[in-house]
């Protein structure tokens, strides 16, 4: 009887471990740069939304100018329209833009942060849209 209980406990532990190892991190939300330098001219933030009925996500890029180029320029101001791409889960906490051959990816890291390839580390914002800094 005890051997059977031990087998059930071991099987349950392996199942729980296996499921947790295969789980996909939640990357939804508004993601802002972890650090903004006083010299930065541009400010980019991302919004990630789950697409209904799929395991895919909308990846929306928002770009703003946060430093005036000429005296009297009002900042921040949006540069262009938001760009939307589609993210697919690939492996190891990584989501990549559809069709990018894994060159444009988002990686969930410990502490609730995202590494966005070639863009740096981002943290989740508590507001949508986030407060956009202004550099003088």
JSON list of C-alpha atoms in Angstrom, two decimals:
[
{"chain": "A", "resi": 1, "resn": "UNK", "atom": "CA", "xyz": [0.00, 0.00, 0.00]},
{"chain": "A", "resi": 2, "resn": "UNK", "atom": "CA", "xyz": [2.78, 2.45, 0.89]},
{"chain": "A", "resi": 3, "resn": "UNK", "atom": "CA", "xyz": [4.64, 1.73, -2.37]},
{"chain": "A", "resi": 4, "resn": "UNK", "atom": "CA", "xyz": [1.49, 2.59, -4.34]},
{"chain": "A", "resi": 5, "resn": "UNK", "atom": "CA", "xyz": [1.07, 5.88, -2.41]},
{"chain": "A", "resi": 6, "resn": "UNK", "atom": "CA", "xyz": [4.73, 6.71, -2.97]},
{"chain": "A", "resi": 7, "resn": "UNK", "atom": "CA", "xyz": [4.32, 6.11, -6.73]},
{"chain": "A", "resi": 8, "resn": "UNK", "atom": "CA", "xyz": [1.27, 8.40, -6.82]},
{"chain": "A", "resi": 9, "resn": "UNK", "atom": "CA", "xyz": [3.12, 11.14, -4.94]},
{"chain": "A", "resi": 10, "resn": "UNK", "atom": "CA", "xyz": [6.16, 10.86, -7.24]},
{"chain": "A", "resi": 11, "resn": "UNK", "atom": "CA", "xyz": [3.97, 10.91, -10.35]},
{"chain": "A", "resi": 12, "resn": "UNK", "atom": "CA", "xyz": [2.14, 13.99, -9.07]},
{"chain": "A", "resi": 13, "resn": "UNK", "atom": "CA", "xyz": [5.42, 15.78, -8.38]},
{"chain": "A", "resi": 14, "resn": "UNK", "atom": "CA", "xyz": [6.80, 14.99, -11.84]},
{"chain": "A", "resi": 15, "resn": "UNK", "atom": "CA", "xyz": [3.55, 16.12, -13.47]},
{"chain": "A", "resi": 16, "resn": "UNK", "atom": "CA", "xyz": [3.54, 19.41, -11.53]},
{"chain": "A", "resi": 17, "resn": "UNK", "atom": "CA", "xyz": [7.20, 20.00, -12.34]},
{"chain": "A", "resi": 18, "resn": "UNK", "atom": "CA", "xyz": [6.63, 19.21, -16.01]},
{"chain": "A", "resi": 19, "resn": "UNK", "atom": "CA", "xyz": [3.65, 21.53, -16.27]},
{"chain": "A", "resi": 20, "resn": "UNK", "atom": "CA", "xyz": [5.46, 24.39, -14.58]},
{"chain": "A", "resi": 21, "resn": "UNK", "atom": "CA", "xyz": [8.47, 23.97, -16.85]},
{"chain": "A", "resi": 22, "resn": "UNK", "atom": "CA", "xyz": [6.25, 24.15, -19.96]},
{"chain": "A", "resi": 23, "resn": "UNK", "atom": "CA", "xyz": [4.11, 27.06, -18.81]},
{"chain": "A", "resi": 24, "resn": "UNK", "atom": "CA", "xyz": [4.28, 30.24, -20.80]},
{"chain": "A", "resi": 25, "resn": "UNK", "atom": "CA", "xyz": [4.96, 33.50, -18.96]},
{"chain": "A", "resi": 26, "resn": "UNK", "atom": "CA", "xyz": [2.31, 36.22, -19.03]},
{"chain": "A", "resi": 27, "resn": "UNK", "atom": "CA", "xyz": [3.70, 39.07, -21.12]},
{"chain": "A", "resi": 28, "resn": "UNK", "atom": "CA", "xyz": [0.50, 41.08, -21.49]},
{"chain": "A", "resi": 29, "resn": "UNK", "atom": "CA", "xyz": [0.44, 44.71, -20.42]},
{"chain": "A", "resi": 30, "resn": "UNK", "atom": "CA", "xyz": [2.17, 47.99, -21.10]},
{"chain": "A", "resi": 31, "resn": "UNK", "atom": "CA", "xyz": [5.96, 47.81, -20.95]},
{"chain": "A", "resi": 32, "resn": "UNK", "atom": "CA", "xyz": [8.11, 50.88, -20.34]},
{"chain": "A", "resi": 33, "resn": "UNK", "atom": "CA", "xyz": [11.93, 51.26, -20.30]},
{"chain": "A", "resi": 34, "resn": "UNK", "atom": "CA", "xyz": [13.52, 50.30, -16.99]},
{"chain": "A", "resi": 35, "resn": "UNK", "atom": "CA", "xyz": [15.81, 53.35, -17.23]},
{"chain": "A", "resi": 36, "resn": "UNK", "atom": "CA", "xyz": [15.52, 56.64, -19.10]},
{"chain": "A", "resi": 37, "resn": "UNK", "atom": "CA", "xyz": [18.64, 58.73, -19.56]},
{"chain": "A", "resi": 38, "resn": "UNK", "atom": "CA", "xyz": [18.43, 62.56, -19.34]},
{"chain": "A", "resi": 39, "resn": "UNK", "atom": "CA", "xyz": [20.08, 62.60, -22.77]},
{"chain": "A", "resi": 40, "resn": "UNK", "atom": "CA", "xyz": [17.46, 60.41, -24.47]},
{"chain": "A", "resi": 41, "resn": "UNK", "atom": "CA", "xyz": [15.71, 62.01, -27.41]},
{"chain": "A", "resi": 42, "resn": "UNK", "atom": "CA", "xyz": [13.18, 59.24, -28.00]},
{"chain": "A", "resi": 43, "resn": "UNK", "atom": "CA", "xyz": [10.99, 57.17, -25.69]},
{"chain": "A", "resi": 44, "resn": "UNK", "atom": "CA", "xyz": [9.58, 53.87, -26.85]},
{"chain": "A", "resi": 45, "resn": "UNK", "atom": "CA", "xyz": [7.07, 51.76, -24.98]},
{"chain": "A", "resi": 46, "resn": "UNK", "atom": "CA", "xyz": [5.24, 48.58, -25.91]},
{"chain": "A", "resi": 47, "resn": "UNK", "atom": "CA", "xyz": [1.76, 47.24, -25.38]},
{"chain": "A", "resi": 48, "resn": "UNK", "atom": "CA", "xyz": [1.20, 43.50, -25.55]},
{"chain": "A", "resi": 49, "resn": "UNK", "atom": "CA", "xyz": [-2.35, 42.12, -25.84]},
{"chain": "A", "resi": 50, "resn": "UNK", "atom": "CA", "xyz": [-3.50, 38.50, -26.12]},
{"chain": "A", "resi": 51, "resn": "UNK", "atom": "CA", "xyz": [-5.37, 37.83, -29.36]},
{"chain": "A", "resi": 52, "resn": "UNK", "atom": "CA", "xyz": [-8.74, 36.18, -28.70]},
{"chain": "A", "resi": 53, "resn": "UNK", "atom": "CA", "xyz": [-8.98, 32.47, -29.39]},
{"chain": "A", "resi": 54, "resn": "UNK", "atom": "CA", "xyz": [-5.24, 32.03, -30.06]},
{"chain": "A", "resi": 55, "resn": "UNK", "atom": "CA", "xyz": [-1.91, 31.68, -28.27]},
{"chain": "A", "resi": 56, "resn": "UNK", "atom": "CA", "xyz": [-0.64, 34.73, -30.12]},
{"chain": "A", "resi": 57, "resn": "UNK", "atom": "CA", "xyz": [-0.18, 38.31, -28.96]},
{"chain": "A", "resi": 58, "resn": "UNK", "atom": "CA", "xyz": [-0.43, 41.76, -30.53]},
{"chain": "A", "resi": 59, "resn": "UNK", "atom": "CA", "xyz": [2.87, 43.59, -30.04]},
{"chain": "A", "resi": 60, "resn": "UNK", "atom": "CA", "xyz": [2.29, 47.34, -30.39]},
{"chain": "A", "resi": 61, "resn": "UNK", "atom": "CA", "xyz": [5.22, 49.78, -30.55]},
{"chain": "A", "resi": 62, "resn": "UNK", "atom": "CA", "xyz": [4.68, 53.42, -29.53]},
{"chain": "A", "resi": 63, "resn": "UNK", "atom": "CA", "xyz": [7.42, 55.98, -30.22]},
{"chain": "A", "resi": 64, "resn": "UNK", "atom": "CA", "xyz": [7.59, 59.51, -28.81]},
{"chain": "A", "resi": 65, "resn": "UNK", "atom": "CA", "xyz": [10.04, 62.40, -29.02]},
{"chain": "A", "resi": 66, "resn": "UNK", "atom": "CA", "xyz": [10.84, 63.51, -25.47]},
{"chain": "A", "resi": 67, "resn": "UNK", "atom": "CA", "xyz": [13.43, 66.20, -26.13]},
{"chain": "A", "resi": 68, "resn": "UNK", "atom": "CA", "xyz": [12.73, 69.39, -28.07]},
{"chain": "A", "resi": 69, "resn": "UNK", "atom": "CA", "xyz": [14.72, 69.74, -31.27]},
{"chain": "A", "resi": 70, "resn": "UNK", "atom": "CA", "xyz": [14.03, 73.46, -31.54]},
{"chain": "A", "resi": 71, "resn": "UNK", "atom": "CA", "xyz": [13.12, 76.06, -28.98]},
{"chain": "A", "resi": 72, "resn": "UNK", "atom": "CA", "xyz": [9.36, 76.12, -28.57]},
{"chain": "A", "resi": 73, "resn": "UNK", "atom": "CA", "xyz": [8.78, 72.50, -29.63]},
{"chain": "A", "resi": 74, "resn": "UNK", "atom": "CA", "xyz": [6.22, 70.85, -27.39]},
{"chain": "A", "resi": 75, "resn": "UNK", "atom": "CA", "xyz": [7.26, 67.49, -26.05]},
{"chain": "A", "resi": 76, "resn": "UNK", "atom": "CA", "xyz": [6.37, 64.70, -25.74]},
{"chain": "A", "resi": 77, "resn": "UNK", "atom": "CA", "xyz": [4.87, 64.16, -29.16]},
{"chain": "A", "resi": 78, "resn": "UNK", "atom": "CA", "xyz": [4.08, 60.94, -30.97]},
{"chain": "A", "resi": 79, "resn": "UNK", "atom": "CA", "xyz": [6.24, 60.00, -33.93]},
{"chain": "A", "resi": 80, "resn": "UNK", "atom": "CA", "xyz": [4.15, 58.21, -36.52]},
{"chain": "A", "resi": 81, "resn": "UNK", "atom": "CA", "xyz": [1.37, 55.74, -35.83]},
{"chain": "A", "resi": 82, "resn": "UNK", "atom": "CA", "xyz": [1.76, 52.79, -33.46]},
{"chain": "A", "resi": 83, "resn": "UNK", "atom": "CA", "xyz": [3.24, 49.74, -35.22]},
{"chain": "A", "resi": 84, "resn": "UNK", "atom": "CA", "xyz": [1.54, 46.40, -34.64]},
{"chain": "A", "resi": 85, "resn": "UNK", "atom": "CA", "xyz": [3.18, 42.99, -35.06]},
{"chain": "A", "resi": 86, "resn": "UNK", "atom": "CA", "xyz": [2.23, 39.48, -33.93]},
{"chain": "A", "resi": 87, "resn": "UNK", "atom": "CA", "xyz": [4.15, 37.52, -31.29]},
{"chain": "A", "resi": 88, "resn": "UNK", "atom": "CA", "xyz": [4.30, 33.71, -31.16]},
{"chain": "A", "resi": 89, "resn": "UNK", "atom": "CA", "xyz": [5.71, 31.65, -28.28]},
{"chain": "A", "resi": 90, "resn": "UNK", "atom": "CA", "xyz": [8.89, 29.90, -29.36]},
{"chain": "A", "resi": 91, "resn": "UNK", "atom": "CA", "xyz": [10.65, 28.39, -26.31]},
{"chain": "A", "resi": 92, "resn": "UNK", "atom": "CA", "xyz": [12.29, 29.17, -22.98]},
{"chain": "A", "resi": 93, "resn": "UNK", "atom": "CA", "xyz": [10.13, 32.21, -22.01]},
{"chain": "A", "resi": 94, "resn": "UNK", "atom": "CA", "xyz": [10.65, 33.70, -25.47]},
{"chain": "A", "resi": 95, "resn": "UNK", "atom": "CA", "xyz": [8.07, 35.19, -27.82]},
{"chain": "A", "resi": 96, "resn": "UNK", "atom": "CA", "xyz": [9.16, 36.22, -31.31]},
{"chain": "A", "resi": 97, "resn": "UNK", "atom": "CA", "xyz": [7.59, 38.37, -34.00]},
{"chain": "A", "resi": 98, "resn": "UNK", "atom": "CA", "xyz": [5.88, 36.22, -36.59]},
{"chain": "A", "resi": 99, "resn": "UNK", "atom": "CA", "xyz": [8.10, 35.76, -39.63]},
{"chain": "A", "resi": 100, "resn": "UNK", "atom": "CA", "xyz": [11.16, 37.41, -38.08]},
{"chain": "A", "resi": 101, "resn": "UNK", "atom": "CA", "xyz": [13.21, 34.19, -37.97]},
{"chain": "A", "resi": 102, "resn": "UNK", "atom": "CA", "xyz": [13.72, 34.86, -34.23]},
{"chain": "A", "resi": 103, "resn": "UNK", "atom": "CA", "xyz": [15.45, 38.19, -34.77]},
{"chain": "A", "resi": 104, "resn": "UNK", "atom": "CA", "xyz": [12.77, 40.32, -33.08]},
{"chain": "A", "resi": 105, "resn": "UNK", "atom": "CA", "xyz": [11.94, 38.69, -29.77]},
{"chain": "A", "resi": 106, "resn": "UNK", "atom": "CA", "xyz": [10.67, 39.37, -26.26]},
{"chain": "A", "resi": 107, "resn": "UNK", "atom": "CA", "xyz": [12.12, 37.35, -23.39]},
{"chain": "A", "resi": 108, "resn": "UNK", "atom": "CA", "xyz": [10.43, 37.23, -19.98]},
{"chain": "A", "resi": 109, "resn": "UNK", "atom": "CA", "xyz": [13.04, 37.43, -17.22]},
{"chain": "A", "resi": 110, "resn": "UNK", "atom": "CA", "xyz": [12.89, 37.01, -13.47]},
{"chain": "A", "resi": 111, "resn": "UNK", "atom": "CA", "xyz": [11.37, 39.86, -11.52]},
{"chain": "A", "resi": 112, "resn": "UNK", "atom": "CA", "xyz": [8.53, 40.56, -13.97]},
{"chain": "A", "resi": 113, "resn": "UNK", "atom": "CA", "xyz": [10.73, 42.25, -16.56]},
{"chain": "A", "resi": 114, "resn": "UNK", "atom": "CA", "xyz": [11.08, 41.84, -20.31]},
{"chain": "A", "resi": 115, "resn": "UNK", "atom": "CA", "xyz": [14.19, 41.89, -22.44]},
{"chain": "A", "resi": 116, "resn": "UNK", "atom": "CA", "xyz": [13.26, 43.16, -25.87]},
{"chain": "A", "resi": 117, "resn": "UNK", "atom": "CA", "xyz": [15.97, 42.32, -28.38]},
{"chain": "A", "resi": 118, "resn": "UNK", "atom": "CA", "xyz": [18.07, 45.37, -29.26]},
{"chain": "A", "resi": 119, "resn": "UNK", "atom": "CA", "xyz": [15.84, 47.62, -27.11]},
{"chain": "A", "resi": 120, "resn": "UNK", "atom": "CA", "xyz": [16.89, 46.78, -23.56]},
{"chain": "A", "resi": 121, "resn": "UNK", "atom": "CA", "xyz": [15.06, 45.84, -20.40]},
{"chain": "A", "resi": 122, "resn": "UNK", "atom": "CA", "xyz": [11.45, 46.89, -19.77]},
{"chain": "A", "resi": 123, "resn": "UNK", "atom": "CA", "xyz": [9.17, 46.85, -16.72]},
{"chain": "A", "resi": 124, "resn": "UNK", "atom": "CA", "xyz": [5.39, 46.71, -16.56]},
{"chain": "A", "resi": 125, "resn": "UNK", "atom": "CA", "xyz": [3.64, 50.06, -16.27]},
{"chain": "A", "resi": 126, "resn": "UNK", "atom": "CA", "xyz": [0.76, 50.53, -13.86]},
{"chain": "A", "resi": 127, "resn": "UNK", "atom": "CA", "xyz": [-1.08, 52.79, -16.31]},
{"chain": "A", "resi": 128, "resn": "UNK", "atom": "CA", "xyz": [-2.13, 52.74, -19.96]},
{"chain": "A", "resi": 129, "resn": "UNK", "atom": "CA", "xyz": [-0.96, 54.97, -21.52]},
{"chain": "A", "resi": 130, "resn": "UNK", "atom": "CA", "xyz": [2.06, 55.38, -19.27]},
{"chain": "A", "resi": 131, "resn": "UNK", "atom": "CA", "xyz": [3.44, 58.70, -18.12]},
{"chain": "A", "resi": 132, "resn": "UNK", "atom": "CA", "xyz": [5.92, 59.81, -20.74]},
{"chain": "A", "resi": 133, "resn": "UNK", "atom": "CA", "xyz": [9.01, 61.62, -19.43]},
{"chain": "A", "resi": 134, "resn": "UNK", "atom": "CA", "xyz": [10.29, 64.89, -20.93]},
{"chain": "A", "resi": 135, "resn": "UNK", "atom": "CA", "xyz": [13.99, 65.72, -21.21]},
{"chain": "A", "resi": 136, "resn": "UNK", "atom": "CA", "xyz": [14.95, 69.39, -21.31]}
]
